[in-house]
Short mmCIF file of C-alpha atoms in Angstrom, two decimals:
data_model
loop_
_atom_site.label_atom_id
_atom_site.label_comp_id
_atom_site.label_asym_id
_atom_site.label_seq_id
_atom_site.Cartn_x
_atom_site.Cartn_y
_atom_site.Cartn_z
CA UNK B 1367 -5.25 -34.15 -13.89
CA UNK B 1368 -2.51 -32.84 -16.18
CA UNK B 1369 -1.13 -30.64 -13.43
CA UNK B 1370 -1.08 -33.44 -10.89
CA UNK B 1371 2.26 -34.88 -12.03
CA UNK B 1372 4.28 -31.62 -12.00
CA UNK B 1373 2.67 -30.47 -8.75
CA UNK B 1374 3.41 -33.81 -7.10
CA UNK B 1375 6.99 -33.58 -8.39
CA UNK B 1376 7.36 -30.08 -6.95
CA UNK B 1377 5.94 -31.21 -3.60
CA UNK B 1378 8.54 -33.94 -3.52
CA UNK B 1379 11.50 -31.58 -3.81
CA UNK B 1380 13.77 -31.49 -0.80
CA UNK B 1381 13.29 -28.55 1.51
CA UNK B 1382 16.90 -27.44 0.94
CA UNK B 1383 16.27 -27.18 -2.81
CA UNK B 1384 13.15 -25.09 -2.29
CA UNK B 1385 14.93 -22.84 0.15
CA UNK B 1386 17.94 -22.49 -2.13
CA UNK B 1387 15.79 -21.59 -5.12
CA UNK B 1388 14.83 -18.32 -3.43
CA UNK B 1389 18.45 -17.18 -4.03
CA UNK B 1390 17.93 -17.80 -7.76
CA UNK B 1391 15.00 -15.42 -7.95
CA UNK B 1392 16.96 -12.68 -6.17
CA UNK B 1393 20.20 -13.23 -8.02
CA UNK B 1394 18.76 -12.96 -11.57
CA UNK B 1395 17.56 -9.46 -10.75
CA UNK B 1396 20.31 -8.10 -8.50
CA UNK B 1397 23.28 -8.83 -10.74
CA UNK B 1398 21.63 -7.06 -13.67
CA UNK B 1399 20.75 -4.14 -11.39
CA UNK B 1400 24.32 -3.78 -10.15
CA UNK B 1401 25.78 -3.82 -13.66
CA UNK B 1402 23.39 -1.45 -15.44
CA UNK B 1403 21.47 0.94 -13.17
CA UNK B 1404 24.15 3.69 -13.14
CA UNK B 1405 24.73 3.52 -16.86
CA UNK B 1406 21.00 3.59 -17.51
CA UNK B 1407 20.40 6.77 -15.59
CA UNK B 1408 23.61 8.53 -16.69
CA UNK B 1409 23.65 7.50 -20.40
CA UNK B 1410 20.00 6.82 -21.22
CA UNK B 1411 17.95 9.06 -18.90
CA UNK B 1412 20.67 11.80 -18.76
CA UNK B 1413 20.36 12.44 -15.05
CA UNK B 1414 22.16 15.55 -13.80
CA UNK B 1415 25.28 15.24 -11.71
CA UNK B 1416 23.64 17.03 -8.75
CA UNK B 1417 20.55 14.81 -8.84
CA UNK B 1418 22.77 11.73 -9.11
CA UNK B 1419 24.77 12.61 -5.98
CA UNK B 1420 21.69 13.60 -4.00
CA UNK B 1421 20.12 10.23 -4.87
CA UNK B 1422 23.29 8.32 -3.92
CA UNK B 1423 23.58 10.19 -0.62
CA UNK B 1424 20.00 9.50 0.39
CA UNK B 1425 20.43 5.90 -0.72
CA UNK B 1426 23.54 5.57 1.40
CA UNK B 1427 21.67 6.62 4.55
CA UNK B 1428 18.66 4.47 3.72
CA UNK B 1429 20.82 1.48 2.85
CA UNK B 1430 22.60 1.68 6.20
CA UNK B 1431 19.51 2.11 8.35
CA UNK B 1432 16.91 -0.16 6.81
CA UNK B 1433 18.59 -3.45 7.81
CA UNK B 1434 18.40 -2.85 11.58
CA UNK B 1435 15.06 -1.06 11.21
CA UNK B 1436 13.37 -3.99 9.45
CA UNK B 1437 15.15 -6.48 11.67
CA UNK B 1438 13.90 -4.69 14.80
CA UNK B 1439 10.33 -4.50 13.51
CA UNK B 1440 10.43 -8.18 12.69
CA UNK B 1441 12.12 -9.64 15.79
CA UNK B 1442 11.70 -7.22 18.66
CA UNK B 1443 9.05 -9.45 20.24
CA UNK B 1444 11.63 -12.27 20.66
CA UNK B 1445 14.13 -10.34 22.77
CA UNK B 1446 12.60 -10.79 26.19
CA UNK B 1447 14.37 -13.22 28.52
CA UNK B 1448 11.21 -13.65 30.65
CA UNK B 1449 9.61 -17.09 30.90
CA UNK B 1450 6.99 -17.96 28.38
CA UNK B 1451 3.54 -16.85 29.14
CA UNK B 1452 0.16 -17.71 27.69
CA UNK B 1453 -0.29 -16.11 24.29
CA UNK B 1454 2.46 -15.76 21.79
CA UNK B 1455 3.86 -17.07 18.57
CA UNK B 1456 4.97 -20.67 18.18
CA UNK B 1457 8.33 -21.37 16.61
CA UNK B 1458 6.51 -22.84 13.61
CA UNK B 1459 4.48 -19.59 13.35
CA UNK B 1460 7.72 -17.62 13.31
CA UNK B 1461 8.97 -19.62 10.35
CA UNK B 1462 5.60 -19.32 8.57
CA UNK B 1463 5.65 -15.56 9.10
CA UNK B 1464 9.07 -15.31 7.52
CA UNK B 1465 7.96 -17.47 4.53
CA UNK B 1466 4.81 -15.37 4.09
CA UNK B 1467 6.89 -12.23 4.19
CA UNK B 1468 9.09 -13.63 1.41
CA UNK B 1469 5.97 -14.48 -0.58
CA UNK B 1470 4.86 -10.84 -0.46
CA UNK B 1471 8.13 -8.96 -0.66
CA UNK B 1472 9.69 -11.12 -3.40
CA UNK B 1473 7.16 -10.09 -6.09
CA UNK B 1474 7.34 -6.48 -4.83
CA UNK B 1475 11.14 -6.64 -5.29
CA UNK B 1476 10.54 -7.74 -8.90
CA UNK B 1477 8.13 -4.80 -9.46
CA UNK B 1478 10.61 -2.29 -7.96
CA UNK B 1479 13.32 -3.75 -10.28
CA UNK B 1480 11.10 -3.00 -13.28
CA UNK B 1481 10.70 0.59 -12.15
CA UNK B 1482 14.33 1.30 -13.15
CA UNK B 1483 13.92 0.59 -16.85
CA UNK B 1484 10.79 2.55 -17.71
CA UNK B 1485 10.92 6.37 -17.46
CA UNK B 1486 7.94 7.49 -15.43
CA UNK B 1487 9.15 10.59 -13.57
CA UNK B 1488 11.92 13.20 -13.80
CA UNK B 1489 15.23 11.34 -13.85
CA UNK B 1490 16.45 12.63 -10.47
CA UNK B 1491 13.18 11.82 -8.66
CA UNK B 1492 12.88 8.41 -10.33
CA UNK B 1493 16.51 7.59 -9.45
CA UNK B 1494 15.95 8.39 -5.76
CA UNK B 1495 12.60 6.58 -5.45
CA UNK B 1496 13.73 3.53 -7.42
CA UNK B 1497 16.90 3.08 -5.36
CA UNK B 1498 15.05 3.34 -2.02
CA UNK B 1499 12.15 1.11 -3.03
CA UNK B 1500 14.41 -1.54 -4.56
CA UNK B 1501 16.85 -1.57 -1.67
CA UNK B 1502 14.00 -1.69 0.89
CA UNK B 1503 12.39 -4.78 -0.66
CA UNK B 1504 15.82 -6.35 -1.27
CA UNK B 1505 16.66 -5.88 2.41
CA UNK B 1506 13.37 -7.45 3.51
CA UNK B 1507 13.95 -10.45 1.24
CA UNK B 1508 17.57 -10.89 2.30
CA UNK B 1509 16.83 -10.55 6.03
CA UNK B 1510 14.06 -13.14 6.09
CA UNK B 1511 15.91 -15.50 3.72
CA UNK B 1512 19.03 -15.40 5.92
CA UNK B 1513 16.94 -15.63 9.07
CA UNK B 1514 15.37 -18.81 7.79
CA UNK B 1515 18.84 -20.32 7.53
CA UNK B 1516 19.15 -19.92 11.32
CA UNK B 1517 15.52 -20.92 11.98
CA UNK B 1518 15.27 -24.00 9.74
CA UNK B 1519 18.50 -25.70 10.88
CA UNK B 1520 20.71 -25.78 13.93
CA UNK B 1521 23.68 -28.04 13.19
CA UNK B 1522 26.58 -26.81 11.10
CA UNK B 1523 26.09 -29.72 8.71
CA UNK B 1524 22.44 -28.85 8.05
CA UNK B 1525 23.18 -25.16 7.59
CA UNK B 1526 26.00 -25.80 5.11
CA UNK B 1527 23.67 -28.14 3.25
CA UNK B 1528 21.10 -25.35 2.92
CA UNK B 1529 23.81 -22.85 1.97
CA UNK B 1530 25.12 -25.25 -0.66
CA UNK B 1531 21.86 -25.00 -2.59
CA UNK B 1532 21.83 -21.22 -2.14
CA UNK B 1533 25.27 -21.05 -3.80
CA UNK B 1534 24.17 -23.43 -6.56
CA UNK B 1535 21.09 -21.37 -7.40
CA UNK B 1536 22.92 -18.06 -7.00
CA UNK B 1537 25.46 -19.24 -9.59
CA UNK B 1538 22.60 -20.14 -11.95
CA UNK B 1539 21.02 -16.72 -11.34
CA UNK B 1540 24.28 -14.97 -12.21
CA UNK B 1541 23.99 -16.28 -15.73
CA UNK B 1542 21.51 -13.45 -16.35
CA UNK B 1543 24.58 -11.20 -16.60
CA UNK B 1544 25.69 -13.12 -19.73
CA UNK B 1545 22.23 -12.99 -21.26
CA UNK B 1546 21.99 -9.26 -20.65
CA UNK B 1547 24.87 -8.52 -23.03
CA UNK B 1548 22.78 -9.66 -25.97
CA UNK B 1549 20.10 -7.06 -25.21
CA UNK B 1550 22.00 -4.10 -23.79
CA UNK B 1551 21.95 -1.17 -26.22
CA UNK B 1552 21.78 2.44 -25.02
CA UNK B 1553 20.57 3.68 -28.38
CA UNK B 1554 17.70 1.17 -28.64
CA UNK B 1555 16.56 0.47 -25.07
CA UNK B 1556 13.35 -1.44 -25.89
CA UNK B 1557 14.96 -4.87 -26.23
CA UNK B 1558 16.77 -4.55 -22.90
CA UNK B 1559 13.53 -3.32 -21.26
CA UNK B 1560 11.74 -6.39 -22.58
CA UNK B 1561 14.51 -8.57 -21.23
CA UNK B 1562 14.10 -6.99 -17.77
CA UNK B 1563 10.31 -7.55 -17.89
CA UNK B 1564 10.95 -11.27 -18.56
CA UNK B 1565 13.41 -11.45 -15.63
CA UNK B 1566 11.05 -9.69 -13.26
CA UNK B 1567 8.13 -11.91 -14.28
CA UNK B 1568 10.12 -15.06 -13.78
CA UNK B 1569 11.45 -13.83 -10.42
CA UNK B 1570 8.03 -12.77 -9.11
CA UNK B 1571 6.34 -16.05 -10.13
CA UNK B 1572 9.31 -17.97 -8.69
CA UNK B 1573 8.96 -16.30 -5.32
CA UNK B 1574 5.23 -17.03 -5.21
CA UNK B 1575 5.70 -20.72 -6.13
CA UNK B 1576 8.73 -21.37 -3.89
CA UNK B 1577 7.14 -19.76 -0.82
CA UNK B 1578 3.91 -21.69 -1.37
CA UNK B 1579 5.89 -24.94 -1.45
CA UNK B 1580 7.87 -24.01 1.62
CA UNK B 1581 4.79 -22.89 3.52
CA UNK B 1582 3.03 -26.15 2.68
CA UNK B 1583 6.05 -28.12 3.95
CA UNK B 1584 6.00 -26.24 7.24
CA UNK B 1585 2.21 -26.58 7.71
CA UNK B 1586 2.30 -30.31 6.97
CA UNK B 1587 5.26 -30.79 9.31
CA UNK B 1588 3.30 -29.19 12.13
CA UNK B 1589 0.69 -31.90 11.87
CA UNK B 1590 3.20 -34.75 11.87
CA UNK B 1591 4.99 -36.17 14.96
CA UNK B 1592 8.11 -36.85 12.84
CA UNK B 1593 9.27 -34.98 9.75
CA UNK B 1594 12.73 -36.23 8.90
CA UNK B 1595 12.97 -34.44 5.53
CA UNK B 1596 12.60 -30.92 7.00
CA UNK B 1597 15.53 -29.06 8.49
CA UNK B 1598 14.01 -27.18 11.34
CA UNK B 1599 15.02 -25.70 14.65
CA UNK B 1600 12.72 -27.83 16.71
CA UNK B 1601 9.52 -26.13 16.16
CA UNK B 1602 7.83 -27.42 13.07
CA UNK B 1603 6.82 -30.90 14.16
CA UNK B 1604 4.31 -31.94 16.76
CA UNK B 1605 3.15 -29.70 19.60
CA UNK B 1606 3.22 -25.96 19.18
CA UNK B 1607 4.55 -24.05 22.12
CA UNK B 1608 4.42 -20.26 22.40
CA UNK B 1609 7.76 -18.51 22.15
CA UNK B 1610 6.60 -15.18 23.33
CA UNK B 1611 4.47 -12.23 22.47
CA UNK B 1612 4.36 -8.60 23.50
CA UNK B 1613 4.25 -9.33 27.23
CA UNK B 1614 5.85 -7.30 29.92
CA UNK B 1615 9.56 -7.90 30.05
CA UNK B 1616 10.41 -7.28 26.39
CA UNK B 1617 13.62 -5.29 26.29
CA UNK B 1618 14.08 -1.91 24.68
CA UNK B 1619 16.32 -1.12 21.73
CA UNK B 1620 18.82 0.52 24.10
CA UNK B 1621 19.00 -2.61 26.21
CA UNK B 1622 19.47 -4.76 23.15
CA UNK B 1623 22.30 -2.56 21.90
CA UNK B 1624 23.92 -2.78 25.34
CA UNK B 1625 23.77 -6.57 25.11
CA UNK B 1626 25.39 -6.51 21.66
CA UNK B 1627 28.11 -4.15 22.94
CA UNK B 1628 29.05 -6.85 25.47
CA UNK B 1629 28.89 -9.68 22.96
CA UNK B 1630 32.62 -10.03 22.27
CA UNK B 1631 32.40 -12.49 19.41
CA UNK B 1632 29.88 -10.25 17.65
CA UNK B 1633 32.21 -7.25 17.94
CA UNK B 1634 35.22 -9.11 16.58
CA UNK B 1635 33.18 -10.57 13.78
CA UNK B 1636 31.77 -7.25 12.54
CA UNK B 1637 35.27 -5.78 12.69
CA UNK B 1638 36.51 -8.55 10.40
CA UNK B 1639 33.39 -8.40 8.20
CA UNK B 1640 33.77 -4.61 7.72
CA UNK B 1641 37.14 -5.23 6.11
CA UNK B 1642 35.65 -8.09 4.10
CA UNK B 1643 32.82 -5.91 2.77
CA UNK B 1644 35.35 -3.19 1.86
CA UNK B 1645 37.51 -5.70 -0.02
CA UNK B 1646 34.57 -7.25 -1.86
CA UNK B 1647 33.34 -3.89 -3.07
CA UNK B 1648 36.84 -2.68 -3.91
CA UNK B 1649 37.20 -5.64 -6.21
CA UNK B 1650 33.72 -5.16 -7.69
CA UNK B 1651 34.20 -1.43 -8.23
CA UNK B 1652 37.64 -1.57 -9.79
CA UNK B 1653 37.61 -4.92 -11.61
CA UNK B 1654 36.09 -3.37 -14.84
CA UNK B 1655 38.43 -0.39 -14.53
CA UNK B 1656 41.56 -2.50 -14.38
CA UNK B 1657 40.29 -4.74 -17.17
CA UNK B 1658 39.97 -1.65 -19.31
CA UNK B 1659 43.28 0.04 -18.44
CA UNK B 1660 45.48 -3.05 -18.21
CA UNK B 1661 43.96 -5.51 -20.62
CA UNK B 1662 42.17 -3.54 -23.33
CA UNK B 1663 45.13 -4.02 -25.71
CA UNK B 1664 45.07 -7.78 -25.30
CA UNK B 1665 41.40 -8.80 -25.08
CA UNK B 1666 38.29 -7.90 -27.05
CA UNK B 1667 35.12 -6.30 -25.78
CA UNK B 1668 33.33 -9.67 -25.81
CA UNK B 1669 36.16 -11.31 -23.80
CA UNK B 1670 36.09 -8.47 -21.30
CA UNK B 1671 32.34 -8.87 -20.87
CA UNK B 1672 32.82 -12.66 -20.50
CA UNK B 1673 35.48 -12.22 -17.80
CA UNK B 1674 33.30 -9.73 -15.95
CA UNK B 1675 30.29 -12.06 -16.13
CA UNK B 1676 32.38 -15.02 -14.93
CA UNK B 1677 33.51 -12.99 -11.92
CA UNK B 1678 29.86 -12.96 -10.78
CA UNK B 1679 29.41 -16.72 -11.19
CA UNK B 1680 32.78 -18.09 -9.97
CA UNK B 1681 32.36 -17.19 -6.26
CA UNK B 1682 29.17 -19.24 -6.04
CA UNK B 1683 30.81 -22.17 -7.81
CA UNK B 1684 33.77 -21.95 -5.44
CA UNK B 1685 31.36 -22.25 -2.55
CA UNK B 1686 30.17 -25.63 -3.81
CA UNK B 1687 33.71 -26.79 -2.96
CA UNK B 1688 34.21 -24.74 0.19
CA UNK B 1689 30.95 -25.81 1.88
CA UNK B 1690 31.87 -29.51 2.08
CA UNK B 1691 35.15 -28.37 3.61
CA UNK B 1692 33.16 -26.39 6.17
CA UNK B 1693 31.24 -29.53 7.11
CA UNK B 1694 34.50 -31.38 7.64
CA UNK B 1695 36.81 -28.75 9.20
CA UNK B 1696 34.37 -26.06 10.41
CA UNK B 1697 33.63 -22.63 8.99
CA UNK B 1698 36.22 -20.96 11.22
CA UNK B 1699 39.12 -23.00 9.84
CA UNK B 1700 38.04 -22.66 6.21
CA UNK B 1701 37.67 -18.87 6.50
CA UNK B 1702 41.06 -18.58 8.20
CA UNK B 1703 42.55 -20.72 5.47
CA UNK B 1704 41.07 -18.40 2.82
CA UNK B 1705 42.59 -15.39 4.56
CA UNK B 1706 45.99 -17.10 4.65
CA UNK B 1707 45.59 -18.08 0.98
CA UNK B 1708 44.78 -14.48 0.05
CA UNK B 1709 47.81 -13.25 1.98
CA UNK B 1710 50.12 -15.93 0.56
CA UNK B 1711 49.09 -15.37 -3.07
CA UNK B 1712 49.45 -11.62 -2.73
CA UNK B 1713 52.86 -11.82 -1.07
CA UNK B 1714 54.03 -14.32 -3.70
CA UNK B 1715 52.97 -12.03 -6.51
CA UNK B 1716 54.52 -9.06 -4.79
CA UNK B 1717 57.87 -10.86 -4.38
CA UNK B 1718 57.76 -12.33 -7.91
CA UNK B 1719 56.89 -9.04 -9.50
CA UNK B 1720 55.68 -8.69 -13.10
CA UNK B 1721 58.64 -10.48 -14.62
CA UNK B 1722 57.91 -14.11 -13.69
CA UNK B 1723 55.21 -15.28 -16.14
CA UNK B 1724 55.79 -19.00 -15.45
CA UNK B 1725 55.16 -18.63 -11.73
CA UNK B 1726 52.24 -16.28 -12.21
CA UNK B 1727 50.59 -18.65 -14.67
CA UNK B 1728 50.23 -21.20 -11.86
CA UNK B 1729 47.90 -18.83 -10.02
CA UNK B 1730 45.83 -17.65 -12.98
CA UNK B 1731 42.12 -17.67 -12.20
CA UNK B 1732 40.92 -21.03 -13.40
CA UNK B 1733 38.02 -19.67 -15.44
CA UNK B 1734 40.28 -17.59 -17.70
CA UNK B 1735 43.13 -19.93 -18.40
CA UNK B 1736 41.67 -21.34 -21.59
CA UNK B 1737 40.72 -17.93 -22.92
CA UNK B 1738 44.23 -16.42 -22.81
CA UNK B 1739 45.84 -15.83 -26.15
CA UNK B 1740 49.59 -16.48 -26.75
CA UNK B 1741 50.11 -12.70 -26.83
CA UNK B 1742 48.37 -12.40 -23.48
CA UNK B 1743 50.51 -15.17 -22.01
CA UNK B 1744 53.70 -13.46 -23.20
CA UNK B 1745 53.03 -10.34 -21.15
CA UNK B 1746 53.99 -11.18 -17.57
CA UNK B 1747 52.76 -7.86 -16.26
CA UNK B 1748 49.32 -8.41 -17.77
CA UNK B 1749 49.17 -11.86 -16.25
CA UNK B 1750 50.01 -10.54 -12.81
CA UNK B 1751 47.38 -7.85 -12.96
CA UNK B 1752 44.74 -10.23 -14.20
CA UNK B 1753 45.60 -12.73 -11.47
CA UNK B 1754 45.33 -9.98 -8.87
CA UNK B 1755 41.92 -8.82 -10.05
CA UNK B 1756 40.48 -12.23 -10.97
CA UNK B 1757 41.49 -14.58 -8.21
CA UNK B 1758 41.23 -11.97 -5.49
CA UNK B 1759 37.69 -11.10 -6.58
CA UNK B 1760 36.62 -14.74 -6.79
CA UNK B 1761 38.07 -15.87 -3.42
CA UNK B 1762 37.03 -12.65 -1.64
CA UNK B 1763 33.46 -12.89 -2.85
CA UNK B 1764 33.44 -16.55 -2.00
CA UNK B 1765 34.47 -15.76 1.58
CA UNK B 1766 31.57 -13.30 1.86
CA UNK B 1767 29.14 -16.11 1.06
CA UNK B 1768 30.50 -18.31 3.85
CA UNK B 1769 30.21 -15.62 6.53
CA UNK B 1770 26.43 -16.04 6.55
CA UNK B 1771 27.05 -19.33 8.37
CA UNK B 1772 29.07 -17.51 11.05
CA UNK B 1773 26.20 -15.08 11.65
CA UNK B 1774 23.83 -18.01 12.22
CA UNK B 1775 26.24 -19.26 14.91
CA UNK B 1776 26.18 -15.79 16.46
CA UNK B 1777 22.40 -16.01 16.50
CA UNK B 1778 22.69 -19.20 18.54
CA UNK B 1779 25.16 -17.65 20.95
CA UNK B 1780 22.99 -14.55 21.33
CA UNK B 1781 20.03 -16.76 22.16
CA UNK B 1782 21.95 -18.71 24.82
CA UNK B 1783 23.82 -15.75 26.38
CA UNK B 1784 20.76 -13.60 26.77
CA UNK B 1785 18.23 -16.40 27.48
CA UNK B 1786 15.93 -15.24 24.69
CA UNK B 1787 12.58 -16.82 24.07
CA UNK B 1788 13.30 -17.17 20.35
CA UNK B 1789 16.33 -16.53 18.18
CA UNK B 1790 16.20 -12.93 16.87
CA UNK B 1791 17.92 -13.96 13.64
CA UNK B 1792 16.64 -11.26 11.30
CA UNK B 1793 17.53 -8.53 13.82
CA UNK B 1794 21.07 -9.85 14.29
CA UNK B 1795 21.60 -10.02 10.51
CA UNK B 1796 20.38 -6.43 10.36
CA UNK B 1797 22.78 -5.26 13.08
CA UNK B 1798 25.69 -6.92 11.28
CA UNK B 1799 24.69 -5.04 8.10
CA UNK B 1800 24.46 -1.76 9.99
CA UNK B 1801 28.09 -1.99 11.13
CA UNK B 1802 29.59 -3.45 7.94
CA UNK B 1803 27.77 -1.56 5.18
CA UNK B 1804 29.99 1.56 5.51
CA UNK B 1805 32.62 -0.62 3.84
CA UNK B 1806 30.60 -0.28 0.64
CA UNK B 1807 31.13 3.50 0.78
CA UNK B 1808 34.77 3.38 1.87
CA UNK B 1809 35.69 1.10 -1.03
CA UNK B 1810 35.23 3.52 -3.96
CA UNK B 1811 36.38 6.53 -1.91
CA UNK B 1812 39.57 4.96 -0.59
CA UNK B 1813 40.12 3.08 -3.83
CA UNK B 1814 40.09 6.21 -6.00
CA UNK B 1815 42.41 7.99 -3.55
CA UNK B 1816 44.88 5.05 -3.52
CA UNK B 1817 44.74 4.80 -7.27
CA UNK B 1818 45.62 8.48 -7.56
CA UNK B 1819 48.30 8.21 -4.89
CA UNK B 1820 50.07 5.18 -6.45
CA UNK B 1821 49.60 5.99 -10.13
CA UNK B 1822 48.79 9.70 -10.41
CA UNK B 1823 45.67 8.66 -12.33
CA UNK B 1824 42.72 10.82 -11.19
CA UNK B 1825 39.48 9.22 -12.27
CA UNK B 1826 37.61 12.50 -11.99
CA UNK B 1827 39.89 14.22 -14.47
CA UNK B 1828 39.59 11.56 -17.18
CA UNK B 1829 36.94 11.24 -19.85
CA UNK B 1830 34.08 8.97 -18.77
CA UNK B 1831 34.78 5.29 -19.28
CA UNK B 1832 32.52 3.06 -21.30
CA UNK B 1833 30.94 0.27 -19.31
CA UNK B 1834 32.35 -3.21 -19.97
CA UNK B 1835 28.76 -4.28 -20.60
CA UNK B 1836 28.19 -1.59 -23.21
CA UNK B 1837 27.94 -2.35 -26.88
CA UNK B 1838 30.72 0.15 -27.60
CA UNK B 1839 34.36 -0.52 -28.55
CA UNK B 1840 37.07 -0.21 -25.95
CA UNK B 1841 37.80 3.47 -25.47
CA UNK B 1842 41.40 4.47 -25.81
CA UNK B 1843 42.56 6.06 -22.55
CA UNK B 1844 44.64 9.21 -22.81
CA UNK B 1845 48.18 8.08 -23.56
CA UNK B 1846 50.58 9.20 -20.83
CA UNK B 1847 54.10 10.22 -21.72
CA UNK B 1848 56.16 7.23 -22.74
CA UNK B 1849 58.45 7.50 -19.73
CA UNK B 1850 55.44 7.48 -17.34
CA UNK B 1851 53.56 4.58 -18.89
CA UNK B 1852 55.41 1.83 -17.02
CA UNK B 1853 54.88 3.63 -13.66
CA UNK B 1854 51.12 3.85 -14.29
CA UNK B 1855 50.84 0.15 -15.00
CA UNK B 1856 53.17 -0.91 -12.21
CA UNK B 1857 51.38 1.40 -9.82
CA UNK B 1858 48.17 -0.38 -10.65
CA UNK B 1859 49.86 -3.73 -10.06
CA UNK B 1860 51.09 -2.70 -6.59
CA UNK B 1861 47.68 -1.29 -5.71
CA UNK B 1862 46.06 -4.59 -6.64
CA UNK B 1863 48.53 -6.56 -4.51
CA UNK B 1864 48.85 -4.29 -1.48
CA UNK B 1865 45.14 -3.93 -0.83
CA UNK B 1866 44.53 -7.65 -0.33
CA UNK B 1867 47.73 -7.92 1.76
CA UNK B 1868 46.52 -5.16 4.11
CA UNK B 1869 43.01 -6.60 4.29
CA UNK B 1870 44.30 -10.13 4.95
CA UNK B 1871 46.52 -8.96 7.85
CA UNK B 1872 43.71 -7.06 9.47
CA UNK B 1873 41.33 -9.95 9.05
CA UNK B 1874 43.73 -12.58 10.41
CA UNK B 1875 44.19 -10.42 13.54
CA UNK B 1876 40.45 -9.89 14.21
CA UNK B 1877 39.61 -13.46 13.27
CA UNK B 1878 42.17 -14.79 15.81
CA UNK B 1879 40.12 -13.01 18.53
CA UNK B 1880 36.87 -14.69 17.43
CA UNK B 1881 36.24 -17.56 19.86
CA UNK B 1882 32.94 -19.03 18.63
CA UNK B 1883 34.44 -22.21 17.22
CA UNK B 1884 35.61 -25.58 18.44
CA UNK B 1885 34.52 -26.45 21.97
CA UNK B 1886 32.77 -23.16 22.59
CA UNK B 1887 30.62 -23.55 19.46
CA UNK B 1888 29.76 -27.13 20.42
CA UNK B 1889 28.77 -25.93 23.90
CA UNK B 1890 26.52 -23.23 22.44
CA UNK B 1891 24.88 -25.71 20.09
CA UNK B 1892 24.36 -28.18 22.92
CA UNK B 1893 22.81 -25.57 25.18
CA UNK B 1894 20.45 -24.40 22.49
CA UNK B 1895 19.48 -27.99 21.73
CA UNK B 1896 18.97 -28.76 25.42
CA UNK B 1897 16.81 -25.67 25.69
CA UNK B 1898 14.73 -26.91 22.79
CA UNK B 1899 14.47 -30.39 24.25
CA UNK B 1900 13.33 -28.99 27.54
CA UNK B 1901 10.42 -27.49 25.62
CA UNK B 1902 9.74 -30.88 23.90
CA UNK B 1903 10.98 -29.49 20.59
CA UNK B 1904 13.30 -31.89 18.73
CA UNK B 1905 16.08 -30.77 16.45
CA UNK B 1906 15.50 -32.30 13.03
CA UNK B 1907 17.94 -32.84 10.18
CA UNK B 1908 17.75 -32.09 6.53
#
C-alpha cells in the first residue's frame, strides 16, 4: 500500500520525461569516465607506455566499427523494400525490442564502468578489456536511445520536445563531474572507488526502472485505440501490423551501402558532422591544457576545476534555449545560425586582438563572468583566450546535441527514398558514427601538430601535466626565455581563434549543400505520414 503512491506517480510521468531520464543515467557515468580513466591507469595503475598505446589503438578500431556493426545486427531486417508478408515484427514490437535492449545493456554499461576502478588484471590487459567492454555497451545504449527518438516521434515539434528532456537530464548528469572532485585522490583511491560504485548503482537501477516504465507505456498503448500522451510513430496504438521479418527480398550490406552512397543529403551531413566531431574533441582535449598554460597564474585549482566542470554542463543548458528555437525556425536554420555565430565571434576576436578587453568582455562565456577577479579582468589577453576556449566549447558542444535531430530526419528520408518496411534508425545512426568518429582521432593529432607549429610548444617534450581534476597544485610549466613568452601565449591565442574559423567555413559550405529542410523536409514528413496512414497507423503527438 505504501508503494502505491510513488508507483502511481511514476506511472503518471510524461513519456518524454521517462525517455529523457535515460540520458541522465548515461551522463553521470560517461563524464566521470572521460575525465579520469587515463589518469587512473597512468598515475594509479602505472600502465606502461607500450600497453597504453596498444590499448588505445585497439580501442580506436573497435570504437569505429561497433556502431555500424551493432546497428546492422539490430536493423538489417527492416531494409527490404518488398511488400509486407505474413510474419514479422510490428512497429510496436520494434519499439519494445529497443526498450528491452536498453533495460539489459544499461545495467551492463554500469558494471563495465565499475571495472575501471578496481584492479583485477595486469594494467595493460585491464585497460584494453575495460575500454572495449565499456564502449561496446555505451554504443548499444546510445544507438537504441537515439533510435527511439526517431521511432517514438515523427514531427519536428515532438522530437525537439523529447530532445529537450534529454538535454535537461544530461545537464543534471554532468553534475557528477563536480561531485567527483571531492573524492578524487590518487594517493587514497578508496573514496573515489566508493563514489564510482554509488554512481554505477544509481545508473543501473535507473535504467531498470525507466525502461520498465517506458515498456509499460508502450504495452498499454497497444491495447488502447487512442493514446494521446505517447509520442509514437504510428505503431503503438490499436492494431498491430507486421513491418517485416527475414523474408526473401531483404537487401545485403553491400546494397545498403550503395543506397547510402547515393543519398546526397546523408553524404553532405556526414561531411559537416565530421568537422563538428573534430572541433568538439579539439575543444575537449585542449580546454584543460589552455586553462593550465594561459590561466594558471590568474585562477586557483578549484576555479579551474569549476570551469572545466561547467564546460560539461553548459552545452546541455544552452540546448534548453536552442530547442524552442528549433521548433520555431527549424533545426537547419538554428544550426546555420550557430555556425555563423561561431565564425563571427572568432573573426571579431581575431580582428580585435588581445588588446581590447572591453570588447572581449562582451563575449565572455556567461557562466564565468561572475567568477573573474579584477586581476583577471585586467589582462585582455587572458580574457581573449578564455573566451575562445569557453564559448567555443559551449556552443560547439551544443551544436553536436542538436544534430541528433537532423539524423532522425535522415532516417525519415531514407525510409521514403528506399521504400523500407520500417525505419532503420539504429543502423543509420551507426553509419553516421562510422564516418564521423575519425574526427575524434584527428583532433588530438592535428591539435598537437598545430600547437607545435604555431607556438613551438611540443607536448611530448614537456613534463607530464597534472590533470585539472587532480588534487595537486598547478604545476609550473618550464619558463621560456623572456623574449619568447609573448609569442607562446599569442600563438595559443591564434590557434584557438583560427581553428573555429576554419571549421565554421567548412561547415557553412557543406551545410549549404544539405537540402533536407523547408519544403523538402515537409514533403518527406508527409510521405512518411501518408505511408503510415495507408497502413492504418496514426501519428500521435507527445
